[in-house]
mmCIF file with all atom_site columns, C-alpha atoms and ligand atoms in Angstrom:
data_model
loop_
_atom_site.group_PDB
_atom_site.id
_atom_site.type_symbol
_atom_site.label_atom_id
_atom_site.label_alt_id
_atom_site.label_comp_id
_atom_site.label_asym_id
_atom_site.label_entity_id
_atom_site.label_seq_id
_atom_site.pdbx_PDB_ins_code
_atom_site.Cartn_x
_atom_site.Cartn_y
_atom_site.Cartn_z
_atom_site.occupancy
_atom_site.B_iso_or_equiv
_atom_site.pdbx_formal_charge
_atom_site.auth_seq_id
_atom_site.auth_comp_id
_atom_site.auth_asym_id
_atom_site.auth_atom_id
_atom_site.pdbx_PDB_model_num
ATOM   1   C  CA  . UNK K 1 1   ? 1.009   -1.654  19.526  1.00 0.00 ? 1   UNK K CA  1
ATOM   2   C  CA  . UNK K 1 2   ? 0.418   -2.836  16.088  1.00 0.00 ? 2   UNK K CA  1
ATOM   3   C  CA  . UNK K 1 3   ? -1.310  -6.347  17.026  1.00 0.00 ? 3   UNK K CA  1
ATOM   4   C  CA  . UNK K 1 4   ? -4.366  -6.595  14.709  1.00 0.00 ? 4   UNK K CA  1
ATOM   5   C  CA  . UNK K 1 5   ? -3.242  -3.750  12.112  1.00 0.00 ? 5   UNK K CA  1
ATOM   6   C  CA  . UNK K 1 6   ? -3.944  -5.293  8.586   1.00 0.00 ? 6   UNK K CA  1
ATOM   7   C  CA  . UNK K 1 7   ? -2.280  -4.549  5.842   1.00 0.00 ? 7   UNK K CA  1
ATOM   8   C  CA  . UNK K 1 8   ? -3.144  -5.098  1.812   1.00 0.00 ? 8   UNK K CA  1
ATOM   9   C  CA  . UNK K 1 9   ? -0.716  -6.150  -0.206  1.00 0.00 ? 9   UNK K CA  1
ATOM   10  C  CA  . UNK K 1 10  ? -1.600  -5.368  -4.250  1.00 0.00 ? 10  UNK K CA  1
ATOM   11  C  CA  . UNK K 1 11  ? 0.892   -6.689  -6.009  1.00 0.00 ? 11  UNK K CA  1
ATOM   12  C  CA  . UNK K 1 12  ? 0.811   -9.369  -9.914  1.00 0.00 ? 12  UNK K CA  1
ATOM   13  C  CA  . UNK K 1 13  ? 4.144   -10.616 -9.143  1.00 0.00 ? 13  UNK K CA  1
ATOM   14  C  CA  . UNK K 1 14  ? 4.310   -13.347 -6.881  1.00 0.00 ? 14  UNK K CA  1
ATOM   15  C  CA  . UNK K 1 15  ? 7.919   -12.949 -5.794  1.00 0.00 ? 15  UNK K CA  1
ATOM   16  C  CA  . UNK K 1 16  ? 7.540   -9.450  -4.209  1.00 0.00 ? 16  UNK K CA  1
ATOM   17  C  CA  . UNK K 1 17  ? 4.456   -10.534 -2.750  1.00 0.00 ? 17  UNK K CA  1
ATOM   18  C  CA  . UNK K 1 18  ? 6.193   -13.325 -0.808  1.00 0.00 ? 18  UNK K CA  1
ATOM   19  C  CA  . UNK K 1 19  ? 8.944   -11.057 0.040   1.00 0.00 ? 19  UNK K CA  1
ATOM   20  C  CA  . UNK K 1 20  ? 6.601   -8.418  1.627   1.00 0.00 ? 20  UNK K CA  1
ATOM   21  C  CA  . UNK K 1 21  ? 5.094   -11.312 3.652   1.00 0.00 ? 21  UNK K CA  1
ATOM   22  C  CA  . UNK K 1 22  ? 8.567   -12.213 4.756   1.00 0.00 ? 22  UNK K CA  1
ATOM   23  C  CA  . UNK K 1 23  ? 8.884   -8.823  6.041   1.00 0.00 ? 23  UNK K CA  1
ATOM   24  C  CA  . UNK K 1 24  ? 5.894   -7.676  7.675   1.00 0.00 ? 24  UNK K CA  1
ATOM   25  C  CA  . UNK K 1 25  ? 3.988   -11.243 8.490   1.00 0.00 ? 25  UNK K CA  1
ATOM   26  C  CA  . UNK K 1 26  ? 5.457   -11.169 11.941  1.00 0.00 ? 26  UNK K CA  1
ATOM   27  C  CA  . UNK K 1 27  ? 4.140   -7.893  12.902  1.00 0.00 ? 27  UNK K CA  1
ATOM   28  C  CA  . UNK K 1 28  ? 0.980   -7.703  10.918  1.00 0.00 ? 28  UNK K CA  1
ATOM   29  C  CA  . UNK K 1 29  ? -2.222  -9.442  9.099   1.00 0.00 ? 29  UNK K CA  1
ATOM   30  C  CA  . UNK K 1 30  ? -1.161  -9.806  5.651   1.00 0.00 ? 30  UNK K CA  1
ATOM   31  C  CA  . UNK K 1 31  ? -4.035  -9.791  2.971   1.00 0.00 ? 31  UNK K CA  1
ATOM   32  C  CA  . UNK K 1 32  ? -2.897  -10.306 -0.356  1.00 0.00 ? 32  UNK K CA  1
ATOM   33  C  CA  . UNK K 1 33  ? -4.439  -9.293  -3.960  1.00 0.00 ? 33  UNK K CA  1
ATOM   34  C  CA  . UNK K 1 34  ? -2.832  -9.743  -7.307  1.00 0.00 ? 34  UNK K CA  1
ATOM   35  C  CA  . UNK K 1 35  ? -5.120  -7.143  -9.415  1.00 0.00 ? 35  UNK K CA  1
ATOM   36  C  CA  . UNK K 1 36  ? -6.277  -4.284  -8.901  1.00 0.00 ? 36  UNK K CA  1
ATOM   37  C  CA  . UNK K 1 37  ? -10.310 -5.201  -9.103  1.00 0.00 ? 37  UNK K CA  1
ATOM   38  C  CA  . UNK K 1 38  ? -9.843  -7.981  -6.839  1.00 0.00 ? 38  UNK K CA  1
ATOM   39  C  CA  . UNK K 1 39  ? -8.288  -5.280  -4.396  1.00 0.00 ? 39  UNK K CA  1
ATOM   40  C  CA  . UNK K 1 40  ? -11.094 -2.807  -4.383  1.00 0.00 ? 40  UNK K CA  1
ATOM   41  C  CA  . UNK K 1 41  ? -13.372 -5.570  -3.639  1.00 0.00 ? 41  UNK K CA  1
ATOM   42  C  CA  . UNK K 1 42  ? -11.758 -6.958  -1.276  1.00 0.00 ? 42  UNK K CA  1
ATOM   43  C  CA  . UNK K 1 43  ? -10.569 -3.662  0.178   1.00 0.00 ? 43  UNK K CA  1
ATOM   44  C  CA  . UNK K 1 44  ? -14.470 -2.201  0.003   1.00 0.00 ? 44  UNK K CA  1
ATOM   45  C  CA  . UNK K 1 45  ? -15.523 -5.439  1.675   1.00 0.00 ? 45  UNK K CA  1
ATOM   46  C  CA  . UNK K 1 46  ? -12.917 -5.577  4.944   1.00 0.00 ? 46  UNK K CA  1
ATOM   47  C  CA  . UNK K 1 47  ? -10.925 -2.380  4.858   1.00 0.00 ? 47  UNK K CA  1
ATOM   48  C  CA  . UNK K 1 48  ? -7.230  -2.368  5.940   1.00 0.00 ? 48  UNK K CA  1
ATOM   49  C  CA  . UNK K 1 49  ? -5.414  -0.135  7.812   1.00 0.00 ? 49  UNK K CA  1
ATOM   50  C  CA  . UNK K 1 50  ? -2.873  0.615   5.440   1.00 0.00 ? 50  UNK K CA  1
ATOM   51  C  CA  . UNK K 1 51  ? -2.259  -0.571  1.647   1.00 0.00 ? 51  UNK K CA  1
ATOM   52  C  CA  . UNK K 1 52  ? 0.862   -1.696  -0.138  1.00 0.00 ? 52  UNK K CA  1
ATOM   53  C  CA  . UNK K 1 53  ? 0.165   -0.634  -3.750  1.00 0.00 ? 53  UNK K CA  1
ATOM   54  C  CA  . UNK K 1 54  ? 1.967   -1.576  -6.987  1.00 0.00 ? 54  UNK K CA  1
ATOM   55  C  CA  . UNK K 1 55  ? 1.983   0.934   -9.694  1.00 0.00 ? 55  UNK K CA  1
ATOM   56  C  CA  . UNK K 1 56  ? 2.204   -1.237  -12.420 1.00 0.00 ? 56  UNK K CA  1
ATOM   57  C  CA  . UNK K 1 57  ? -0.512  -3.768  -12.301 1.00 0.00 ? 57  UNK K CA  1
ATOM   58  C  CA  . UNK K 1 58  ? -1.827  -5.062  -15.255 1.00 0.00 ? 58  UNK K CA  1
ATOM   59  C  CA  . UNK K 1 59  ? -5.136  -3.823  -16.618 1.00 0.00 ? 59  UNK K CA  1
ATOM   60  C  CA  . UNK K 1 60  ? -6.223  -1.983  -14.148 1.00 0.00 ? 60  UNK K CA  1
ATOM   61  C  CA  . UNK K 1 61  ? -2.885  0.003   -12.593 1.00 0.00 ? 61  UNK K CA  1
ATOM   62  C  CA  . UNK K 1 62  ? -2.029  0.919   -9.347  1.00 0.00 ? 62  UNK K CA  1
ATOM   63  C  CA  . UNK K 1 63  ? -2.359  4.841   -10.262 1.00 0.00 ? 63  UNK K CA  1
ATOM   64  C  CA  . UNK K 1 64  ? -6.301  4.069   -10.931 1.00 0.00 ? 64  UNK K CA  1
ATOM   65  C  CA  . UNK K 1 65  ? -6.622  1.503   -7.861  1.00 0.00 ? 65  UNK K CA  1
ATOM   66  C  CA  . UNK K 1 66  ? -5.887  4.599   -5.826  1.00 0.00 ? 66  UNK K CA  1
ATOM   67  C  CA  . UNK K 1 67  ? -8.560  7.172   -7.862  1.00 0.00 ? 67  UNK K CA  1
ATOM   68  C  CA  . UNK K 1 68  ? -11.246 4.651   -6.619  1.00 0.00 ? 68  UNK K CA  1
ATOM   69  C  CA  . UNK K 1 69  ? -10.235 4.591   -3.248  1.00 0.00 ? 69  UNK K CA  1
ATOM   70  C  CA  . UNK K 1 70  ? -9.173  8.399   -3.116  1.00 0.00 ? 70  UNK K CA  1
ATOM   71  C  CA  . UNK K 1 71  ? -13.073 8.695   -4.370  1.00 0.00 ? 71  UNK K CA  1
ATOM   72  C  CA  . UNK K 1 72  ? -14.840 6.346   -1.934  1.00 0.00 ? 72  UNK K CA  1
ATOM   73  C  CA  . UNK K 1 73  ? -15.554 8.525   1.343   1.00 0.00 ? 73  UNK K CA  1
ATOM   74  C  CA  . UNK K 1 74  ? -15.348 5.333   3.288   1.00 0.00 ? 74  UNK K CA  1
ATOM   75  C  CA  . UNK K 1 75  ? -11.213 5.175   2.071   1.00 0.00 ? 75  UNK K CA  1
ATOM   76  C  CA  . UNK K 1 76  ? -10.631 7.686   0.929   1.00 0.00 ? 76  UNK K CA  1
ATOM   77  C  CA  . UNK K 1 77  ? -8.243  8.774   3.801   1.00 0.00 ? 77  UNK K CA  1
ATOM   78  C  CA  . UNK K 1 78  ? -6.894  5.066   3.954   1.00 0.00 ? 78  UNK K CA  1
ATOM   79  C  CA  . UNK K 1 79  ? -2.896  5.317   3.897   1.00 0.00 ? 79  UNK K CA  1
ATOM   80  C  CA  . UNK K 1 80  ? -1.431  3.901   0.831   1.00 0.00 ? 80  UNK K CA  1
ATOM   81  C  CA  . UNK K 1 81  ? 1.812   3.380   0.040   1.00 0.00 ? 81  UNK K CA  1
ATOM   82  C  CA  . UNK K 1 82  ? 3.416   3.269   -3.482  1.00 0.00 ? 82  UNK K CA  1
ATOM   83  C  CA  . UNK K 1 83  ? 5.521   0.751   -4.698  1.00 0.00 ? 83  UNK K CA  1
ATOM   84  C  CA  . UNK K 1 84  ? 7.583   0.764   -8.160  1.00 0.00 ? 84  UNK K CA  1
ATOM   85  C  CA  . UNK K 1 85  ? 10.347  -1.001  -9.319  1.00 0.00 ? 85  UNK K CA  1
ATOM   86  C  CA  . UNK K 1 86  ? 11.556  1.537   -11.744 1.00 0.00 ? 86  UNK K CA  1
ATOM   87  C  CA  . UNK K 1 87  ? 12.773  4.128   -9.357  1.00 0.00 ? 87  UNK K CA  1
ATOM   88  C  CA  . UNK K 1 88  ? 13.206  7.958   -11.382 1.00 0.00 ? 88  UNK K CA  1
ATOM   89  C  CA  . UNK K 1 89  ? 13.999  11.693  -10.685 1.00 0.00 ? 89  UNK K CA  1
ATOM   90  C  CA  . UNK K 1 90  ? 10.879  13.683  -9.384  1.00 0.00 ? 90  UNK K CA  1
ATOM   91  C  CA  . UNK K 1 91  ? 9.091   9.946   -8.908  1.00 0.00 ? 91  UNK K CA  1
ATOM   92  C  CA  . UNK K 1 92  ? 8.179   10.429  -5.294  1.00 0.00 ? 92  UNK K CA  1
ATOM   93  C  CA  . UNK K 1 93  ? 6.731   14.071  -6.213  1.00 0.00 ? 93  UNK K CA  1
ATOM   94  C  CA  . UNK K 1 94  ? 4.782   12.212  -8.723  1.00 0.00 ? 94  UNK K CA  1
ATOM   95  C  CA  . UNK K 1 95  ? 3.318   9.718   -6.352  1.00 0.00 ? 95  UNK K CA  1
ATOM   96  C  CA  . UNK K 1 96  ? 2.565   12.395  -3.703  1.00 0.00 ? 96  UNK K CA  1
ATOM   97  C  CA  . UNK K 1 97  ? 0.843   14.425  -5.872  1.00 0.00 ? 97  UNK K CA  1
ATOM   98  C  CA  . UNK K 1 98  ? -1.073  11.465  -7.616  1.00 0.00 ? 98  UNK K CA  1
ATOM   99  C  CA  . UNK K 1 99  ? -2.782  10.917  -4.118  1.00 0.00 ? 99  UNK K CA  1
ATOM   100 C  CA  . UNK K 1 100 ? -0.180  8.240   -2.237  1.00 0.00 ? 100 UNK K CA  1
ATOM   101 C  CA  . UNK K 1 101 ? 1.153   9.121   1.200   1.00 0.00 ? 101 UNK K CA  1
ATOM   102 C  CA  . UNK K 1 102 ? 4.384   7.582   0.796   1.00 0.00 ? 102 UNK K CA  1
ATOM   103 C  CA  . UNK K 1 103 ? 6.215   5.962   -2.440  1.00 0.00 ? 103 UNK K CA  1
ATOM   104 C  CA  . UNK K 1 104 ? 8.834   3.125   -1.743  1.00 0.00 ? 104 UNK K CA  1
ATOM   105 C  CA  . UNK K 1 105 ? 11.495  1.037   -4.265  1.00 0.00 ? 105 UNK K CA  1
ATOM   106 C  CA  . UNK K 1 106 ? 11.200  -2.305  -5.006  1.00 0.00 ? 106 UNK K CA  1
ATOM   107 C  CA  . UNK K 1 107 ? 13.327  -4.175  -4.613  1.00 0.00 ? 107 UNK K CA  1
ATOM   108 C  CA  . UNK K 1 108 ? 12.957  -3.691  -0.766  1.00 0.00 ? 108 UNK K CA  1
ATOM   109 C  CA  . UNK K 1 109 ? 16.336  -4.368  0.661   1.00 0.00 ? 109 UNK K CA  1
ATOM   110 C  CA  . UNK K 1 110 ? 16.395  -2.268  3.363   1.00 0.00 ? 110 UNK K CA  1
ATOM   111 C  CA  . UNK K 1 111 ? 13.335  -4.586  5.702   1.00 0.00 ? 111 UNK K CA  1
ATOM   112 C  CA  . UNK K 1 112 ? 13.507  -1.946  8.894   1.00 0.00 ? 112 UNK K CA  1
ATOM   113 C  CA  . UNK K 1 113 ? 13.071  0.694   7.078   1.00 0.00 ? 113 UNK K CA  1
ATOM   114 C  CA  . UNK K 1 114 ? 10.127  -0.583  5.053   1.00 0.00 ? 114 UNK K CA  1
ATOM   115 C  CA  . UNK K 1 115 ? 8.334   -1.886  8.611   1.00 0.00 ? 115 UNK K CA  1
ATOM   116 C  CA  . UNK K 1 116 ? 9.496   2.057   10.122  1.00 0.00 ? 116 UNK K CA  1
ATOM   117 C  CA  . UNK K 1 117 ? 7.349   3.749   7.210   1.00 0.00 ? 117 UNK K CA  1
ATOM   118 C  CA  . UNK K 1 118 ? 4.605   0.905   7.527   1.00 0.00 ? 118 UNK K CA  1
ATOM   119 C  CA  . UNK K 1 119 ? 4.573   1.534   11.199  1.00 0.00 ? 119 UNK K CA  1
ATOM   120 C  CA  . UNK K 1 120 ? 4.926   5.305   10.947  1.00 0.00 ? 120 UNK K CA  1
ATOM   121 C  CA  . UNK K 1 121 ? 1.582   5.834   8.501   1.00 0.00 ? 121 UNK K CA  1
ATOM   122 C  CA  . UNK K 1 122 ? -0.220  3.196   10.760  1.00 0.00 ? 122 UNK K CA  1
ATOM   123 C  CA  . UNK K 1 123 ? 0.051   5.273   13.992  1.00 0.00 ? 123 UNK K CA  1
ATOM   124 C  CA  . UNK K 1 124 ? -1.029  8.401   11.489  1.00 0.00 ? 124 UNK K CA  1
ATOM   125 C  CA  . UNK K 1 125 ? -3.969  7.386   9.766   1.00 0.00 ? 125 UNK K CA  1
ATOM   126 C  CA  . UNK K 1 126 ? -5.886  7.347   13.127  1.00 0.00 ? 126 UNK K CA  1
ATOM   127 C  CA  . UNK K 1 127 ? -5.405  11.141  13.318  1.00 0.00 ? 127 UNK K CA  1
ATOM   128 C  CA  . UNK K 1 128 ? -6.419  11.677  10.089  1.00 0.00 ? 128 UNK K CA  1
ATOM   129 C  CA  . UNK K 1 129 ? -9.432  8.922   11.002  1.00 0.00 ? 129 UNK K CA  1
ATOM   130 C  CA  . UNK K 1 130 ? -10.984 11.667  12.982  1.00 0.00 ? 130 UNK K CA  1
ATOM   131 C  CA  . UNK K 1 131 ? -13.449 12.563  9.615   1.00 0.00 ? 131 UNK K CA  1
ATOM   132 C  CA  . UNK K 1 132 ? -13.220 8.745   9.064   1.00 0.00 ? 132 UNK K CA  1
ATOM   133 C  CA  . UNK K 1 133 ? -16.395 6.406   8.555   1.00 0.00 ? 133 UNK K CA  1
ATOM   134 C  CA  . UNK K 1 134 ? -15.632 3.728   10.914  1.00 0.00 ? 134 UNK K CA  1
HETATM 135 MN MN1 . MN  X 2 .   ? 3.702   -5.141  -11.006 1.00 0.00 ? 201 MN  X MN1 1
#
């Protein structure tokens, strides 16, 4: 079941960040940042199970939100997902290699697929929990 899960959104623009509640509100706890510092405080404080992570944030972006977290033992296995709206060749590859677990397009028009990789690193990240801090 996912009852409970909590999920991060990090995301400046306003209009994704209402879409992504549209989409996943019903199934999970939705917490919601619009920079990256207020994320890693707010993510340090009460960690999720699973962040939603824009790459393009301003000042801080979402390629160093993920360095701290990949670097704090207590999140560092945390699955995080990147988001981009500018969607190239070898971009995923990028991502993956850069530290995210998965990599996703924005816009998000496809909502069951979103929710199927949501729901698919939720029910792995407790596996992978087994060296976690909890
Ligand atoms: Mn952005």
């Amino acid at each position: 079941m996912t009852a409970g899960k909590r999920i991060a959104v990090v995301e400046d623009n306003r209009d994704n960040r209402l879409l992504i509640q549209a989409i996943v509100e019903a199934r999970y706890q939705l917490v919601e940042y619009a920079t990256g510092q207020e994320a890693l405080d707010g993510i340090r404080l009460a960690p999720p199970d699973l962040v939603l992570l824009d790459v393009s944030l301003p000042g801080m972006d979402g390629i160093e939100v993920l360095r701290h977290l990949r670097a704090d033992p207590a999140l560092a296995s945390l699955p995080v997902i990147a988001m981009t709206a500018h969607a190239m060749r070898g971009d995923r590859e990028r991502f993956i290699a850069a530290g995210f677990d998965e990599y996703v397009v924005k816009p998000i028009v496809d909502e069951e697929r979103f929710l199927a990789t949501i729901a698919h690193w939720l029910a792995v990240a407790p596996a992978r929990g087994a060296t976690r801090a909890r």
